[in-house]
Short mmCIF file of C-alpha atoms in Angstrom, two decimals:
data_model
loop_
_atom_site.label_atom_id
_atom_site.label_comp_id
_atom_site.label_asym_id
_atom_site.label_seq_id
_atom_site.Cartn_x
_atom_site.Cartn_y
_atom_site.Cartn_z
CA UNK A 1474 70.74 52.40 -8.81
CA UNK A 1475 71.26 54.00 -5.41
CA UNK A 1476 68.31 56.39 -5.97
CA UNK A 1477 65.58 53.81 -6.71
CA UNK A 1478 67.01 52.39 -3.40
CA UNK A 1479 65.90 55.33 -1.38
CA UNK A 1480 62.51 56.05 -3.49
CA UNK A 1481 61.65 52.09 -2.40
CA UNK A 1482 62.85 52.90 1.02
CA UNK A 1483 61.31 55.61 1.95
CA UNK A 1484 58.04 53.93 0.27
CA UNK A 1485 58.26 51.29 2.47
CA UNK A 1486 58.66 53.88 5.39
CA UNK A 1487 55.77 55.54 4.85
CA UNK A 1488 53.68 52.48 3.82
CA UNK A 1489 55.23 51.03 7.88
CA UNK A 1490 54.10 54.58 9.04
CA UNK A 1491 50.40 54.21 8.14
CA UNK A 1492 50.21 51.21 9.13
CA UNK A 1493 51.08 51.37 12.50
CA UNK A 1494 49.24 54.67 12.46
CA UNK A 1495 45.86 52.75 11.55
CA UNK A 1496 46.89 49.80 13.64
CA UNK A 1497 47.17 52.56 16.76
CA UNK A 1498 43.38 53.96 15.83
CA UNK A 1499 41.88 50.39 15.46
CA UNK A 1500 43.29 49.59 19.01
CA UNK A 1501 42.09 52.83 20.72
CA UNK A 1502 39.18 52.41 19.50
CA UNK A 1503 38.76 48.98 20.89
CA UNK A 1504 39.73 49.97 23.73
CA UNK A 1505 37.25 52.87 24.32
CA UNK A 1506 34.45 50.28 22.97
CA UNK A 1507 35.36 47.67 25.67
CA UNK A 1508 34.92 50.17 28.50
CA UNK A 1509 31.56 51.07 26.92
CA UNK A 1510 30.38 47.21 27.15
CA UNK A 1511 32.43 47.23 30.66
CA UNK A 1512 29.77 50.59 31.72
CA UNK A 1513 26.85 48.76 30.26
CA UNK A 1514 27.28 45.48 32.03
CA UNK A 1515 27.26 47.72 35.23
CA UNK A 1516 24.26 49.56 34.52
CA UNK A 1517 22.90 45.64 34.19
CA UNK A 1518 24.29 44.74 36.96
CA UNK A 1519 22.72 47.73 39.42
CA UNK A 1520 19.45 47.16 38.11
CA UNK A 1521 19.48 43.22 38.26
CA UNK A 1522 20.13 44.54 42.05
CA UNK A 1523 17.01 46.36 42.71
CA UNK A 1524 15.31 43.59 40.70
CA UNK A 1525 16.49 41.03 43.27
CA UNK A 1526 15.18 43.50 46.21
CA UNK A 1527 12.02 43.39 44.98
CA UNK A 1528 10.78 39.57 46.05
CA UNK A 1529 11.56 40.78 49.71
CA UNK A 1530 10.29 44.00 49.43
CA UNK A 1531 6.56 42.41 48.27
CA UNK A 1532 6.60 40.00 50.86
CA UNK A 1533 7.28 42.23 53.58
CA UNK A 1534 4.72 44.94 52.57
CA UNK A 1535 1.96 42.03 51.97
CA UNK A 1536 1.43 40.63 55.49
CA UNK A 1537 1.04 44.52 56.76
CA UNK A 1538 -0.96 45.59 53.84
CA UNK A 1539 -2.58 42.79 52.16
CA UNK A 1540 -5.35 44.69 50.39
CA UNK A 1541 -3.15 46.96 48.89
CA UNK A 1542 -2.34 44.18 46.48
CA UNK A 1543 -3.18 45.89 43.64
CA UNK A 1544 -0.38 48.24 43.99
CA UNK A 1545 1.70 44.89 45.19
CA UNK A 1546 0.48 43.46 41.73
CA UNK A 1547 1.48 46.65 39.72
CA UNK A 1548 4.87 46.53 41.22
CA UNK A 1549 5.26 42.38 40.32
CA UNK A 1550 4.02 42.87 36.75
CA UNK A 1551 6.55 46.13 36.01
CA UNK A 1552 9.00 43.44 37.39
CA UNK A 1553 8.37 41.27 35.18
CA UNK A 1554 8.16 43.66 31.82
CA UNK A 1555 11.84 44.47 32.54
CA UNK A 1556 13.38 41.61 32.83
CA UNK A 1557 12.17 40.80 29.57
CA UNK A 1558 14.48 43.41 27.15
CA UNK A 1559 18.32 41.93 26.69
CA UNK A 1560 20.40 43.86 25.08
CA UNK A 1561 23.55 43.27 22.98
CA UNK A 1562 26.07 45.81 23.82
CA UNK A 1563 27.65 45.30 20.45
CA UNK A 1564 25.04 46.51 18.44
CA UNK A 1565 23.18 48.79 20.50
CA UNK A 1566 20.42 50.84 19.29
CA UNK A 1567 18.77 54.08 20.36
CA UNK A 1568 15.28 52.16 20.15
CA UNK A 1569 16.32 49.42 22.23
CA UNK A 1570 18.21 51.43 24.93
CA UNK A 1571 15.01 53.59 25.38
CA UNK A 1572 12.69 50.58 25.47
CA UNK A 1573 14.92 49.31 28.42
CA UNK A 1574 15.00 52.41 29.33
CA UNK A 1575 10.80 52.89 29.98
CA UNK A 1576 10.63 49.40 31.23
CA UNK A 1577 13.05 50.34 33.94
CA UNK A 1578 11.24 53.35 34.44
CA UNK A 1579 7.89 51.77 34.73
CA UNK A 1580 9.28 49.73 37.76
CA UNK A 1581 10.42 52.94 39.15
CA UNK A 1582 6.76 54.14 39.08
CA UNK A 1583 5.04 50.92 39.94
CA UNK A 1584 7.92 51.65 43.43
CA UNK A 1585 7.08 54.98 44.28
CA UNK A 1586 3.58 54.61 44.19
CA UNK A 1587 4.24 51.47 46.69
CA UNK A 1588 6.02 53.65 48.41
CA UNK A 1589 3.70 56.84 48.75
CA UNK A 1590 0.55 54.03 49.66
CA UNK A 1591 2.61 52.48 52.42
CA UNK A 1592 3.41 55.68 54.11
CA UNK A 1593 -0.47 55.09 55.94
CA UNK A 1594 1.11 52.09 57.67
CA UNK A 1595 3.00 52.81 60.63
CA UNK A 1596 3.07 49.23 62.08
CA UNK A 1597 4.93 48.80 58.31
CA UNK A 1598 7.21 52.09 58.72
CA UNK A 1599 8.39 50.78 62.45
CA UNK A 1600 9.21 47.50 60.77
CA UNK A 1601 12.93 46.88 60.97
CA UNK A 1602 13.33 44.35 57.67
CA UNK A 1603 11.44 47.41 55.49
CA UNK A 1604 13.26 49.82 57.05
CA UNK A 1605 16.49 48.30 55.82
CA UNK A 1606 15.05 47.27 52.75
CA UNK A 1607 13.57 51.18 52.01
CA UNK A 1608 18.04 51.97 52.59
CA UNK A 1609 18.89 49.19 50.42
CA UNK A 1610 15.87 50.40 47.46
CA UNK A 1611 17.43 54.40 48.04
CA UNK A 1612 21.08 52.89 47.41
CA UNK A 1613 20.12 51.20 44.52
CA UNK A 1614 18.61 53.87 42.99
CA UNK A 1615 21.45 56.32 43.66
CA UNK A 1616 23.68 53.36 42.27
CA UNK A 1617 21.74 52.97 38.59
CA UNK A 1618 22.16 56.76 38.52
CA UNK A 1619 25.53 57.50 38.90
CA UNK A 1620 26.12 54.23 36.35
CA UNK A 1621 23.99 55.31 33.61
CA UNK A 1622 25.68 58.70 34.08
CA UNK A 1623 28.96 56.90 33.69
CA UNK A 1624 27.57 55.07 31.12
CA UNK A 1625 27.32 58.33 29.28
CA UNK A 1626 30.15 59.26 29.58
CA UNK A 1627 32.31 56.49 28.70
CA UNK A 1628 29.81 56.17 25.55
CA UNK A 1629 30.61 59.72 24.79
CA UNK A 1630 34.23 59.24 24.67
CA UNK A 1631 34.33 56.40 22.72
CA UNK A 1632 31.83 58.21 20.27
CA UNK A 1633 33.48 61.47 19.75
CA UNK A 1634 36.41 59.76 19.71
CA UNK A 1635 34.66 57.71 16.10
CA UNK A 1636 33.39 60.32 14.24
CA UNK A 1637 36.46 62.80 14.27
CA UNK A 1638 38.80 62.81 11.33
CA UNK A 1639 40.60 61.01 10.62
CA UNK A 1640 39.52 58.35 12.88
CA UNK A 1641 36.39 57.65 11.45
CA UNK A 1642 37.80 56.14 8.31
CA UNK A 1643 39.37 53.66 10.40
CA UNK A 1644 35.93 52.91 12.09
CA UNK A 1645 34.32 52.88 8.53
CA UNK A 1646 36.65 50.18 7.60
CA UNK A 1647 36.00 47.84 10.63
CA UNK A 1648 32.38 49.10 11.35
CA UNK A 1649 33.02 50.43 14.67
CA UNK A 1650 29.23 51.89 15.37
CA UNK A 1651 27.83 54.55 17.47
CA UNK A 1652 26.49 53.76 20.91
CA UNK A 1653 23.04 55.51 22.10
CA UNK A 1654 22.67 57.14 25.00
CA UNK A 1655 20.45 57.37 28.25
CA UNK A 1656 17.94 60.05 28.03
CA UNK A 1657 16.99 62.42 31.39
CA UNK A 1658 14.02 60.32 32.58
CA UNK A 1659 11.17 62.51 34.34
CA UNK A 1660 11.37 62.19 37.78
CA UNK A 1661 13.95 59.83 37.79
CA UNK A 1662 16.82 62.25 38.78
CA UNK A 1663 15.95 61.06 42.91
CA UNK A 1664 14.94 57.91 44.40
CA UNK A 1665 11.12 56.81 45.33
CA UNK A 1666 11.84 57.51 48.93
CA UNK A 1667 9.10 58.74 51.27
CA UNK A 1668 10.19 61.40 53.80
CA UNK A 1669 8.72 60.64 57.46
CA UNK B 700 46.11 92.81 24.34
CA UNK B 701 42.08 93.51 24.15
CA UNK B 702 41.75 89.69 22.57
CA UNK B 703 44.14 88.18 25.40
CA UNK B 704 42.46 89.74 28.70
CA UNK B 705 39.15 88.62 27.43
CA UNK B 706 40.00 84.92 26.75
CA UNK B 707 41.17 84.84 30.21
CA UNK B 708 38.13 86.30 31.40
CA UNK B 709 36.04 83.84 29.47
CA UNK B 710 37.97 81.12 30.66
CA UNK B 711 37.89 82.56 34.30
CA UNK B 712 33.75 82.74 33.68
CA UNK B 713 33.40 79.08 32.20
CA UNK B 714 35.78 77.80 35.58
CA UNK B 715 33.28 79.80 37.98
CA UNK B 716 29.83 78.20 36.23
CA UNK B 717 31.12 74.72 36.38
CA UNK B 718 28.22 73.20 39.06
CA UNK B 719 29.00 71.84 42.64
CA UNK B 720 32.00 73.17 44.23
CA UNK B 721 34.22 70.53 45.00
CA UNK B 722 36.44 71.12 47.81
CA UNK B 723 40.29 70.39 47.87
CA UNK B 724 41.10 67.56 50.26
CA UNK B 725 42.96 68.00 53.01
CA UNK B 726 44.73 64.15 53.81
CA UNK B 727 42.28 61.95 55.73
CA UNK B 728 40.08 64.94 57.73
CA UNK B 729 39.03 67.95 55.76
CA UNK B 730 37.44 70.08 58.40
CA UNK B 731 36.41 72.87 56.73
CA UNK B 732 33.33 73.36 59.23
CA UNK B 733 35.78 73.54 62.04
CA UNK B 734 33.94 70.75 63.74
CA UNK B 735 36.76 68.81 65.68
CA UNK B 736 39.91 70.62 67.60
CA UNK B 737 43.40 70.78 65.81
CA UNK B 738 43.89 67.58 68.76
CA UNK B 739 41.44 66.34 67.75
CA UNK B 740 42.11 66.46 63.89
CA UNK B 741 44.93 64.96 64.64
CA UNK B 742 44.00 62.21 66.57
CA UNK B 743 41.63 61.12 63.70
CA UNK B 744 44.29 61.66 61.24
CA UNK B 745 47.05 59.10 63.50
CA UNK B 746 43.92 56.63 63.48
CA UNK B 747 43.03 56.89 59.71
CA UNK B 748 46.72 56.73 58.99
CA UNK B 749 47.15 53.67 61.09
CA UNK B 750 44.14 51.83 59.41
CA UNK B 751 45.44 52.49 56.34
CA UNK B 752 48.71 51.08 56.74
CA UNK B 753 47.34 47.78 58.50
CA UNK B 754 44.15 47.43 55.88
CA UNK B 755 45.29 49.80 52.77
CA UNK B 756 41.68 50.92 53.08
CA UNK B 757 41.23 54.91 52.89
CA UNK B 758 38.61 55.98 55.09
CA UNK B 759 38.41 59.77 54.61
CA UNK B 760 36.75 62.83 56.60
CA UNK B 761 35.31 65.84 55.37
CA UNK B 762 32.63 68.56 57.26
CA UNK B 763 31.03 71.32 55.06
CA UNK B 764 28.81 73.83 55.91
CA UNK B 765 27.49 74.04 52.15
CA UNK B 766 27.54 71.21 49.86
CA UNK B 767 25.32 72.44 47.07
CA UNK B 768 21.86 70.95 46.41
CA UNK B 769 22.29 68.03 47.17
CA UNK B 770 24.30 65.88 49.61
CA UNK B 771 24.21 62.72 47.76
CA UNK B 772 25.75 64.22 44.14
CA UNK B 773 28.14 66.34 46.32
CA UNK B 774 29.56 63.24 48.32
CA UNK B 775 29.42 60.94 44.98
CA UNK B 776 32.00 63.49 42.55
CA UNK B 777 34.23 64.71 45.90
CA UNK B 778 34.76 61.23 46.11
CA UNK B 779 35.46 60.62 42.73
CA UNK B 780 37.07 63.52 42.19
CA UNK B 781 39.86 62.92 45.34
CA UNK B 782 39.71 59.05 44.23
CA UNK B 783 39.64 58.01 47.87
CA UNK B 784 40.85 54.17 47.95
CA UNK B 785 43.27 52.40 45.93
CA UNK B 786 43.30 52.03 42.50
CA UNK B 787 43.12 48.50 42.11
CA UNK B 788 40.47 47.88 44.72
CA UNK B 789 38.07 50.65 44.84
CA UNK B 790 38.44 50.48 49.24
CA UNK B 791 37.34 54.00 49.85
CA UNK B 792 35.18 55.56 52.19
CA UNK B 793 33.67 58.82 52.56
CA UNK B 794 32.49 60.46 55.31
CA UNK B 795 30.72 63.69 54.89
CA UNK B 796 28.79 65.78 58.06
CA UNK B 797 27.11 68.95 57.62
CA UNK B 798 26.57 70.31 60.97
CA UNK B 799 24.78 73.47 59.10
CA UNK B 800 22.19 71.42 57.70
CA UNK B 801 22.18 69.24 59.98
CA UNK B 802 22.76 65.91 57.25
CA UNK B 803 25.09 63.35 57.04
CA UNK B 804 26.47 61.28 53.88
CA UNK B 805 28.89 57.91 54.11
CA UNK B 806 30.00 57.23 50.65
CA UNK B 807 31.23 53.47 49.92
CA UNK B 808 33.50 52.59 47.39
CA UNK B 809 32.91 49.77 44.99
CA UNK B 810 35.43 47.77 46.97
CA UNK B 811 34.02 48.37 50.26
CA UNK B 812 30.17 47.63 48.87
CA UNK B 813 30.32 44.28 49.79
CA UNK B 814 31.22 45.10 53.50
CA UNK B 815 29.38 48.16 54.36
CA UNK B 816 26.49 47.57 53.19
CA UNK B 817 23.54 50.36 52.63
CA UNK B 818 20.53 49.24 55.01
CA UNK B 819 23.31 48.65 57.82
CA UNK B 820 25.17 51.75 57.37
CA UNK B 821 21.91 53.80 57.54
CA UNK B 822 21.17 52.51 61.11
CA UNK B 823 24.74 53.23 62.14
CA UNK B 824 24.57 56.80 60.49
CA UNK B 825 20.88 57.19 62.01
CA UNK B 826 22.25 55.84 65.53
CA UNK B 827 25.22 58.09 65.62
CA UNK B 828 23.50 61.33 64.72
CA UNK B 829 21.20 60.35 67.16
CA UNK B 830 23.41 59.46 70.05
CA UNK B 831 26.01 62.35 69.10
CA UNK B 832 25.50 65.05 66.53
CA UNK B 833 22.32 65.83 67.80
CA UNK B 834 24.80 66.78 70.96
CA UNK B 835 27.11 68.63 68.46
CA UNK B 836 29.65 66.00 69.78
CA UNK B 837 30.93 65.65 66.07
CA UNK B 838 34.26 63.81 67.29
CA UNK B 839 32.87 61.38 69.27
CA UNK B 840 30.14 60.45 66.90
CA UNK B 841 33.10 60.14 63.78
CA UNK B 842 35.05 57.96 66.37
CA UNK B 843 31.61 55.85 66.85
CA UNK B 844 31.17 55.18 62.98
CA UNK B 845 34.76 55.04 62.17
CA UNK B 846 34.97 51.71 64.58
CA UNK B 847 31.91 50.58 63.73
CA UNK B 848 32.79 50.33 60.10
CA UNK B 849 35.99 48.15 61.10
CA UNK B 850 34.50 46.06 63.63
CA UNK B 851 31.94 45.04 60.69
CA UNK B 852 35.08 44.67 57.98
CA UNK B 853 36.96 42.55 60.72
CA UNK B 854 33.67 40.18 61.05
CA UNK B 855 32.72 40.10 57.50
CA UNK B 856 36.23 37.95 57.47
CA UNK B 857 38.51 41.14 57.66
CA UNK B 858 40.00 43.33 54.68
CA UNK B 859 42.49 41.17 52.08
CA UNK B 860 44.04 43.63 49.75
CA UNK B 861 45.14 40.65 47.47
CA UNK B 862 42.22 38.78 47.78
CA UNK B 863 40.19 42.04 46.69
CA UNK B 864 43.12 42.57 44.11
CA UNK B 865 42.59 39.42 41.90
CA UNK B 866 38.61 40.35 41.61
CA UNK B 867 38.92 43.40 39.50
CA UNK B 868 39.96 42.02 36.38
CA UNK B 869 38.55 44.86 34.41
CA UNK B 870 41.69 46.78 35.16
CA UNK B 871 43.50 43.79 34.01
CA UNK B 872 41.82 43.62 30.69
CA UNK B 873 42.31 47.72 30.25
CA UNK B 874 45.92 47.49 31.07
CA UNK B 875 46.36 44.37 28.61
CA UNK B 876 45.05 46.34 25.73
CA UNK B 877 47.80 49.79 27.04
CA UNK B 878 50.45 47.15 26.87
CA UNK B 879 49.85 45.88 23.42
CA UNK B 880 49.47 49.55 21.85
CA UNK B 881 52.86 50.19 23.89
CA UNK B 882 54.50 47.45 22.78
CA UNK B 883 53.61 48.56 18.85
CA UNK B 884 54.86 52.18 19.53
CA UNK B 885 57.52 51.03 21.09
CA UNK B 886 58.50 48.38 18.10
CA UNK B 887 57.73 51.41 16.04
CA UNK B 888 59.91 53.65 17.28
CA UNK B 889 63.40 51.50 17.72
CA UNK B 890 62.75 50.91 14.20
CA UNK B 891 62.46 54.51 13.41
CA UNK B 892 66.16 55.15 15.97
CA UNK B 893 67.72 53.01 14.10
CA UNK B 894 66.76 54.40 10.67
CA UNK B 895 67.07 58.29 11.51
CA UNK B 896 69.25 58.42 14.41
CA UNK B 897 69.44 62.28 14.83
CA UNK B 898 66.08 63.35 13.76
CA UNK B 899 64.26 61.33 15.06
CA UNK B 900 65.70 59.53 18.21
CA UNK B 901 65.38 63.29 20.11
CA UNK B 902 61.86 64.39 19.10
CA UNK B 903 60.52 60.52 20.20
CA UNK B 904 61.95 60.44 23.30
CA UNK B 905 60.87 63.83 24.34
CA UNK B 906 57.22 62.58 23.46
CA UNK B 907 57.33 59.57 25.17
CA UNK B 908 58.80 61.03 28.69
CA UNK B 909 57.43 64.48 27.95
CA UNK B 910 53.58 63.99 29.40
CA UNK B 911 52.36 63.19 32.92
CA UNK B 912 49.84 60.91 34.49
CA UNK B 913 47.00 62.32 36.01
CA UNK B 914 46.38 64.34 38.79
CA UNK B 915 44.20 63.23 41.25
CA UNK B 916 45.27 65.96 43.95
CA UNK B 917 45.32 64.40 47.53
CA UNK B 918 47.00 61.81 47.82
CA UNK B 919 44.62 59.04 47.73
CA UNK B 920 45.12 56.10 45.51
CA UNK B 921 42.48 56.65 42.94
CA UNK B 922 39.82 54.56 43.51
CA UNK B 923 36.33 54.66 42.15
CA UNK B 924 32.71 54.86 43.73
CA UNK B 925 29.21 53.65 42.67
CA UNK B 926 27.44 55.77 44.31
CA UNK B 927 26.48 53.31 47.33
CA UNK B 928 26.35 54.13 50.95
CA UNK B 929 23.48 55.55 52.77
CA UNK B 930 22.52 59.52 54.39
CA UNK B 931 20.70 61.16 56.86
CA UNK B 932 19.48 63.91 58.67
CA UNK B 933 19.33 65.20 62.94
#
């Protein structure tokens, strides 16, 4: 009698033990997976930043340079290409991160060659508001770096942190997913800044 | 023997090739370019102190004369690394002169974004290396931006910790989620006292009390930066 008592104990025990085991997984992962959402609403939030710099930006430039505008134009249409891609952090692919990715980066282009064709107008470089608004474009730039580095890393975490036994069963069982991750852009490792 | 000197060496090897050399802080004014006298040092250090104390904002100094490749990634991880500001509020600030290469770098913490912002703090940085590291007068220009940078917090409404506090609520969500995994362990392990006393009630408690936080070596209160602020050159 007493022995059955102890086998049904000690089944119970270990039944609790995995249990709480698996219930300490599921909410580590969670965890890591919220500050992966938390990094990639930053990385939306720096470049909705140098998004909203750019409506200045073009109307400063155009009353010094107005037949430049097809530069101005270039700059207004990559604009407009990436504010188009949303993503859902949840589900995340690698093809949607790297089309976000090139639209982003084809505003950075469409800004450094505004950038390298306003360096012939001084009356523009001696202009406090672009001046201030050249700072503000640097800082924003340095700013999407270091988050899509973060980013990264936070991504990293949380992935390595999935696919290591025996973690990843627990992830199989409530589809926990990978998350994709910035690639190196060319060029994009420094800001579109001129040097005077 | 053979097998134990070489993992150190490997280890030693892999500690050497780890990219930019982050320097150890040194409380609010790491002067390791010898730019300000020990007076000097010290009077920066009373008024960093002092500032502190009244705004809980960490406003730190540090002159290099090497700083790697470039000034920008070099200021961004030292003041990560140090985690200049508090915790809770990101409110750091990071001033780093090269008198060497002649370049500047004021690092803003996500806290202090909102108040420092990047096109202003480029004219004050520009201004001051103008009016006074051009001169080599490296104390007088630090004194320069140092007040600038709380005349502009005082008129931007002035610095309220637990104003500043309530707005990071991711830390509020992160710490939610340690409490509920604590509370399970915790459940857990009372459960597991009361069933095995002796075994068990040791080797848990040891676990639990055995690790340590982390170090962030400095004393600063751990804040975080975005990588805002603004540089320059004389």
């Amino acid at each position: 009698m007493k022995k059955s008592l102890i086998v049904l104990g000690i089944g119970l025990l270990v039944i609790f033990l995995i249990g709480s085991w698996m219930v300490g997984k599921y909410n580590t992962l969670v965890t890591k997976q919220e500050a992966v959402n938390t990094a990639w609403s930053q990385v939306e939030n720096v470049y909705q930043r140098r998004m909203d710099l750019i409506p200045n930006l073009v109307n400063t430039v155009k009353g010094y340079a107005n037949h430049e505008s097809q530069t101005l134009i270039g700059v207004i249409e990559a604009r407009a290409k990436a504010t188009q891609t949303k993503i859902d952090p949840s589900n995340m692919t690698s093809e949607q991160l790297a089309q976000f990715s090139d639209n982003q980066q084809g505003l950075s282009s469409a800004l450094g060659k505004l950038m390298v064709v306003m360096e012939q107008y001084p009356d523009l470089k001696a202009n406090q508001n672009f001046l201030e608004l050249q700072a503000q474009l640097e800082g924003t730039e340095n700013r999407i770096a270091v988050e899509r580095k973060k980013f990264n890393d936070v991504a990293q975490d949380y992935n390595t942190y999935l696919r290591r036994f025996p973690t990843n069963i627990i992830a199989g069982i409530f589809s926990f997913y990978k998350y994709p991750y910035f690639k190196a852009e060319e060029g994009s490792e420094k800001a579109p800044t001129v040097v005077f | 023997m053979k097998k134990i000197i070489l993992f150190i060496t490997l280890l030693f090897l892999t500690c050497l090739s780890y990219g930019i050399e982050i320097p150890k802080p040194n409380g609010y004014v790491s002067d390791y370019e010898n730019l300000f006298t020990s007076e000097q040092k010290q009077e920066l250090t009373n008024i960093l102190t002092d500032y502190e104390k009244a705004t809980t904002i960490e406003i730190t100094i540090l002159t290099v004369s090497d700083y790697g490749d470039d000034i920008f990634d070099f200021a961004q991880e030292t003041a990560t690394k140090w985690g200049i500001g508090k915790d809770s509020t990101n409110n750091g600030l990071l001033i780093v002169i090269s008198k060497n290469y002649k370049k500047w770098r004021i690092q803003t913490g996500y806290g202090l974004e909102g108040y420092l912002p990047d096109g202003w703090l480029k004219g004050i940085g520009d201004e001051t290396a103008e009016d006074y590291f051009k001169n080599d007068n490296f104390y007088d220009g630090t004194i320069n931006i140092i007040n600038e940078c709380k005349t502009r917090i005082e008129k931007e409404g002035g610095y309220n910790y637990d104003n500043n506090k309530l707005l990071s609520d991711k830390n509020k969500k992160h710490t939610k989620n340690i409490i509920m995994v604590i509370i399970i362990i915790v459940i857990v392990i009372i459960i597991f006292c009361f069933v095995f006393p002796d075994t068990f009630g040791l080797l848990v408690f040891s676990l639990i009390f055995g690790g340590d936080g982390n170090s962030d070596g400095g004393g600063f209160g751990g804040g975080g930066f975005g990588g805002g602020g603004a540089g320059g050159s004389w």
